[in-house]
Short mmCIF file of C-alpha atoms in Angstrom, two decimals:
data_model
loop_
_atom_site.label_atom_id
_atom_site.label_comp_id
_atom_site.label_asym_id
_atom_site.label_seq_id
_atom_site.Cartn_x
_atom_site.Cartn_y
_atom_site.Cartn_z
CA MET A 1 113.76 89.40 70.12
CA GLY A 2 115.30 92.14 72.25
CA LYS A 3 115.05 92.39 76.01
CA LYS A 4 112.82 95.47 75.82
CA ALA A 5 110.28 93.63 73.67
CA ILE A 6 110.26 90.66 76.03
CA GLU A 7 109.75 93.00 78.99
CA GLY A 8 106.79 94.57 77.22
CA MET A 9 105.24 91.16 76.61
CA ILE A 10 105.63 90.29 80.29
CA GLN A 11 104.13 93.60 81.44
CA SER A 12 101.15 93.27 79.11
CA GLY A 13 100.35 89.72 80.25
CA ALA A 14 101.58 87.70 77.26
CA ALA A 15 103.82 85.58 79.53
CA ASP A 16 101.25 84.84 82.24
CA ALA A 17 101.20 81.14 81.31
CA LEU A 18 104.83 80.80 82.40
CA GLU A 19 105.98 79.99 85.91
CA GLY A 20 105.98 82.90 88.37
CA HIS A 21 104.22 86.26 88.32
CA ARG A 22 104.96 89.32 86.17
CA ALA A 23 107.18 91.09 88.72
CA GLN A 24 109.36 87.96 89.04
CA LEU A 25 109.64 87.51 85.29
CA CYS A 26 110.69 91.13 84.75
CA GLU A 27 113.22 90.95 87.59
CA ALA A 28 114.70 87.72 86.19
CA LEU A 29 114.79 88.94 82.59
CA SER A 30 118.45 90.08 82.51
CA ASP A 31 119.68 86.78 83.97
CA ALA A 32 117.43 84.80 81.63
CA VAL A 33 118.69 86.65 78.56
CA SER A 34 122.32 86.20 79.63
CA TYR A 35 121.71 82.51 80.24
CA GLY A 36 120.06 82.09 76.84
CA GLN A 37 122.93 83.85 75.10
CA LYS A 38 125.46 81.58 76.84
CA VAL A 39 123.49 78.50 75.82
CA GLN A 40 123.61 79.64 72.21
CA ARG A 41 127.34 80.34 72.38
CA ASP A 42 128.01 76.92 73.92
CA LYS A 43 125.85 75.26 71.28
CA LEU A 44 127.86 76.89 68.51
CA ALA A 45 131.06 75.81 70.26
CA GLY A 46 129.85 72.20 70.36
CA GLN A 47 129.25 71.98 74.12
CA ASN A 48 126.06 69.96 73.85
CA SER A 49 126.08 68.97 77.51
CA LEU A 50 123.91 72.00 78.20
CA PHE A 51 121.13 70.35 76.18
CA GLY A 52 121.48 66.98 77.79
CA GLY A 53 120.14 68.11 81.14
CA GLY A 54 123.43 67.36 82.90
CA PRO A 55 124.63 68.85 86.21
CA GLN A 56 126.32 71.79 84.48
CA ALA A 57 123.07 72.91 82.84
CA GLU A 58 121.07 72.55 86.05
CA SER A 59 123.57 74.52 88.12
CA MET A 60 123.73 77.38 85.63
CA GLU A 61 120.00 77.75 84.96
CA PRO A 62 118.74 80.90 86.73
CA THR A 63 115.86 80.76 89.20
CA LEU A 64 113.03 83.22 89.72
CA PRO A 65 113.83 85.87 92.35
CA HIS A 66 111.64 86.45 95.41
CA VAL A 67 109.97 89.81 94.78
CA GLU A 68 106.57 91.23 95.70
CA VAL A 69 103.67 90.88 93.29
CA TRP A 70 102.79 94.12 91.52
CA SER A 71 99.77 95.91 92.90
CA ARG A 72 96.55 95.75 90.93
CA GLY A 73 96.94 99.39 89.93
CA GLN A 74 100.53 98.97 88.75
CA THR A 75 99.63 95.88 86.72
CA LEU A 76 96.77 97.67 84.97
CA LYS A 77 98.90 100.76 84.33
CA TYR A 78 101.54 98.69 82.52
CA GLU A 79 98.81 97.11 80.37
CA ARG A 80 97.32 100.41 79.35
CA ASP A 81 100.67 102.13 78.77
CA LEU A 82 101.78 99.32 76.44
CA LEU A 83 98.53 98.36 74.72
CA GLY A 84 96.33 101.42 75.04
CA PHE A 85 93.66 99.51 76.99
CA TYR A 86 93.25 97.36 80.10
CA VAL A 87 93.38 93.57 79.81
CA SER A 88 93.08 91.86 83.20
CA GLY A 89 90.62 94.31 84.75
CA HIS A 90 89.86 98.01 85.14
CA PRO A 91 91.00 100.50 87.81
CA LEU A 92 87.35 101.30 88.50
CA ASP A 93 86.63 97.70 89.54
CA ALA A 94 87.72 98.48 93.11
CA PHE A 95 85.10 101.28 93.22
CA ARG A 96 82.40 99.78 91.01
CA LEU A 97 79.72 99.77 93.69
CA GLU A 98 80.53 103.32 94.76
CA ALA A 99 80.61 104.51 91.14
CA GLU A 100 77.20 103.01 90.44
CA THR A 101 75.84 104.71 93.56
CA PHE A 102 77.43 108.18 93.37
CA ARG A 103 77.50 108.95 89.63
CA THR A 104 74.52 110.45 87.87
CA MET A 105 75.66 109.43 84.39
CA GLN A 106 78.41 107.69 82.44
CA ILE A 107 80.47 109.32 79.70
CA SER A 108 78.55 107.51 76.95
CA ASP A 109 75.31 108.98 78.36
CA VAL A 110 76.62 112.47 77.61
CA GLU A 111 77.25 111.51 73.98
CA ALA A 112 73.76 110.06 73.65
CA SER A 113 71.93 112.95 75.32
CA ASP A 114 73.84 115.80 73.65
CA GLU A 115 74.12 114.53 70.08
CA ASP A 116 71.20 116.67 68.90
CA GLU A 117 71.99 119.77 70.93
CA GLN A 118 73.87 122.86 69.76
CA PRO A 119 77.27 123.53 71.37
CA ARG A 120 77.30 125.97 74.26
CA GLN A 121 80.04 128.34 75.32
CA TRP A 122 81.38 127.74 78.82
CA GLY A 123 80.19 130.46 81.14
CA SER A 124 77.52 131.74 78.78
CA LYS A 125 74.26 132.85 80.34
CA GLU A 126 72.35 130.72 77.89
CA SER A 127 73.95 127.54 79.25
CA SER A 128 71.48 125.72 81.47
CA ALA A 129 73.13 122.32 81.54
CA PRO A 130 72.37 120.45 84.78
CA THR A 131 75.19 119.50 87.10
CA GLN A 132 76.26 115.87 86.72
CA ARG A 133 78.60 113.50 88.56
CA ILE A 134 80.90 111.17 86.60
CA CYS A 135 83.30 108.63 88.06
CA GLY A 136 86.49 107.64 86.23
CA ILE A 137 90.25 107.40 86.25
CA ILE A 138 92.44 110.32 85.17
CA THR A 139 94.84 109.20 82.42
CA ASN A 140 96.41 112.49 81.32
CA VAL A 141 96.90 116.00 82.74
CA MET A 142 97.99 119.17 80.91
CA MET A 143 98.41 122.58 82.52
CA ARG A 144 98.13 125.75 80.47
CA THR A 145 98.01 129.49 81.08
CA THR A 146 95.33 131.79 79.75
CA ARG A 147 96.11 135.09 78.03
CA SER A 148 95.53 136.83 81.32
CA GLY A 149 98.12 134.62 83.00
CA LYS A 150 95.67 132.47 84.96
CA PRO A 151 96.13 128.68 85.17
CA ILE A 152 93.81 126.31 83.35
CA VAL A 153 94.00 122.51 83.47
CA PHE A 154 92.89 120.01 80.84
CA ALA A 155 92.70 116.40 82.02
CA THR A 156 91.48 113.20 80.40
CA ILE A 157 89.13 110.98 82.39
CA GLU A 158 87.97 107.48 81.42
CA ASP A 159 85.19 105.23 82.67
CA TYR A 160 83.92 101.87 81.41
CA THR A 161 82.13 103.51 78.49
CA GLY A 162 84.53 106.08 77.07
CA GLN A 163 86.66 109.12 77.80
CA ALA A 164 86.10 112.83 78.33
CA GLU A 165 88.07 116.02 78.87
CA ILE A 166 87.95 117.76 82.25
CA VAL A 167 88.38 121.54 82.12
CA LEU A 168 89.49 123.11 85.41
CA PHE A 169 89.46 126.90 85.48
CA ALA A 170 91.47 129.24 87.70
CA ARG A 171 88.76 129.83 90.29
CA GLU A 172 88.69 126.10 91.17
CA PHE A 173 92.39 125.46 90.55
CA ASP A 174 93.81 126.09 94.03
CA ARG A 175 91.08 124.06 95.73
CA LEU A 176 91.14 121.03 93.42
CA GLN A 177 94.58 120.80 91.81
CA SER A 178 95.92 118.26 94.33
CA TYR A 179 93.30 115.73 93.18
CA VAL A 180 94.01 116.08 89.46
CA LYS A 181 96.68 113.40 89.13
CA VAL A 182 97.29 110.67 86.58
CA ASP A 183 95.94 107.28 87.75
CA GLU A 184 93.70 108.89 90.39
CA VAL A 185 90.14 107.49 90.47
CA VAL A 186 87.87 110.48 91.02
CA LEU A 187 84.28 111.66 91.14
CA VAL A 188 83.92 114.78 88.99
CA THR A 189 81.01 117.15 89.50
CA GLY A 190 80.28 119.66 86.75
CA THR A 191 78.40 120.52 83.60
CA THR A 192 78.88 118.45 80.46
CA GLU A 193 78.62 119.02 76.74
CA MET A 194 79.91 117.77 73.42
CA ARG A 195 82.72 119.88 71.96
CA GLY A 196 84.22 118.92 68.62
CA GLY A 197 82.77 115.43 68.84
CA ALA A 198 84.21 114.78 72.33
CA VAL A 199 82.72 114.96 75.81
CA SER A 200 83.88 117.94 77.88
CA ILE A 201 83.24 118.49 81.60
CA LYS A 202 83.53 121.92 83.20
CA ALA A 203 84.61 120.85 86.69
CA GLN A 204 83.00 122.38 89.75
CA ASP A 205 84.37 119.76 92.13
CA ILE A 206 86.81 116.84 91.89
CA MET A 207 87.02 114.31 94.68
CA PRO A 208 89.09 111.11 94.94
CA MET A 209 86.83 108.11 95.37
CA TRP A 210 88.17 107.23 98.81
CA LYS A 211 87.08 110.67 99.97
CA ALA A 212 83.75 110.42 98.17
CA ARG A 213 83.12 107.12 99.92
CA ASP A 214 83.80 108.72 103.32
CA GLN A 215 81.61 111.73 102.55
CA PHE A 216 78.60 110.16 100.84
CA VAL A 217 78.11 106.72 102.39
CA LYS A 218 75.94 106.95 105.50
CA SER A 219 74.61 103.40 105.62
CA ILE A 220 75.18 100.00 104.01
CA VAL A 221 72.42 97.51 103.27
CA ILE A 222 73.18 93.80 102.78
CA ARG A 223 70.56 91.53 101.24
CA LEU A 224 70.75 88.07 102.80
CA ASP A 225 68.64 84.97 102.03
CA LEU A 226 68.77 82.99 105.27
CA ASP A 227 67.66 79.79 103.54
CA ARG A 228 70.58 79.90 101.12
CA ALA A 229 73.31 81.46 103.20
CA GLY A 230 75.53 78.98 104.99
CA ALA A 231 75.82 79.05 108.76
CA ALA A 232 79.48 80.09 108.51
CA ILE A 233 78.67 83.40 106.85
CA VAL A 234 77.40 85.08 110.05
CA PRO A 235 80.64 84.82 112.06
CA GLN A 236 82.62 85.78 108.94
CA LEU A 237 80.50 88.91 108.54
CA ALA A 238 80.91 89.68 112.24
CA ASP A 239 84.69 89.35 112.04
CA LEU A 240 84.80 91.57 108.96
CA CYS A 241 82.74 94.28 110.65
CA GLU A 242 84.83 94.06 113.82
CA GLU A 243 87.96 94.69 111.77
CA ASN A 244 86.42 97.72 110.01
CA ARG A 245 84.62 99.69 112.69
CA GLY A 246 83.62 103.24 111.83
CA MET A 247 80.61 105.57 111.70
CA VAL A 248 78.43 104.04 108.93
CA LYS A 249 75.25 102.23 109.93
CA LEU A 250 74.75 98.64 108.78
CA TYR A 251 71.44 97.03 107.82
CA PHE A 252 70.31 93.60 106.66
CA ASP A 253 67.42 93.00 104.27
CA LEU A 254 66.49 89.46 105.33
CA THR A 255 64.52 86.97 103.25
CA GLY A 256 63.72 83.27 103.71
CA ALA A 257 61.06 80.98 105.15
CA GLU A 258 60.81 83.03 108.34
CA PHE A 259 60.53 86.29 106.37
CA PRO A 260 57.94 85.95 103.56
CA GLN A 261 58.43 89.67 102.93
CA PRO A 262 61.91 91.25 102.91
CA THR A 263 62.54 92.54 106.41
CA ARG A 264 65.07 95.28 107.15
CA MET A 265 66.95 95.04 110.42
CA ARG A 266 69.60 97.36 111.75
CA VAL A 267 72.78 95.83 113.16
CA ARG A 268 73.03 97.38 116.61
CA LYS A 269 76.39 95.87 117.47
CA PHE A 270 78.38 97.39 114.63
CA VAL A 271 78.88 100.67 112.83
CA VAL A 272 81.47 100.27 110.10
CA ASP A 273 84.02 102.09 107.99
CA PRO A 274 83.48 101.42 104.25
CA THR A 275 87.16 100.68 103.64
CA PRO A 276 88.34 98.81 100.54
CA GLN A 277 88.89 95.80 102.81
CA LEU A 278 85.29 95.90 104.05
CA MET A 279 83.81 96.32 100.58
CA GLN A 280 85.96 93.56 99.11
CA GLY A 281 85.08 91.26 102.00
CA LEU A 282 81.35 91.90 101.68
CA THR A 283 81.52 91.33 97.92
CA ARG A 284 83.30 88.02 98.49
CA LEU A 285 80.79 86.85 101.11
CA VAL A 286 77.44 87.96 99.68
CA GLY A 287 78.14 89.19 96.13
CA ARG A 288 78.08 92.74 94.77
CA PRO A 289 74.38 92.65 93.70
CA ASN A 290 73.42 92.10 97.35
CA ILE A 291 75.15 95.25 98.64
CA SER A 292 73.69 98.76 98.53
CA LEU A 293 75.27 102.03 99.62
CA LEU A 294 72.94 104.77 100.83
CA ASP A 295 73.63 108.46 101.31
CA SER A 296 71.18 108.72 104.19
CA ALA A 297 71.86 107.78 107.79
CA THR A 298 68.51 106.01 108.20
CA ALA A 299 67.49 103.24 105.84
#
């Protein structure tokens, strides 16, 4: 097996059962291959001490280098580039709650709702398709020029349910082109239709999810059962909010013996910033189903 094939296996996760993480294994690959080749040469030459576990073998055996673990995004990108799909997760996982809150439909919903409709021409007066919001990751971008010399962009976006083509015309190009990048998780606003058996989105707005989170989230509601929650969760929540102060209001929907009916209470001490750190921390402490994002300032 060649070094390139081994590297591909490491990047796609096939070597995860071995010692070390993927970045270490890739960094150590050249030394490991050289060591293996020397072992084979010594074996053919009759130097069996390498297989007896003696001092010579131990001193020559390479060790794993100290390198940083790949980011979640980089790990997933390697998987998709090599295999055509994600294995250990999905880039949208970090924005799952926001996606469920901000989107109006998923890509598969377009296929289901439009399968009986006749194709429409973009820009035609007869087109009355409602504006939709779809959240996904951009996996491919192609720029073209129309016959009149104006730019037009075709990009591929994927969510958990499928993929679609984003069409970005010249009038939106200057305003939105900086957000149309491969591996960017975005919220696309536009009209949708089926064209040639594939979903197509005429983009009116494209916004990276970190910006959508800042723009749309006005309050966060946490559902908390006081009878089940441990006493340690309150100071942990307080520390998390202290570390992520911002402008978003925070509410608790409390249940338990003292609250026969769910009771909503506003946290007066904290207003927060819905950073990835805050959202990940809240998910870890109370679970994703117990967190709601609202686009209104009063809950």
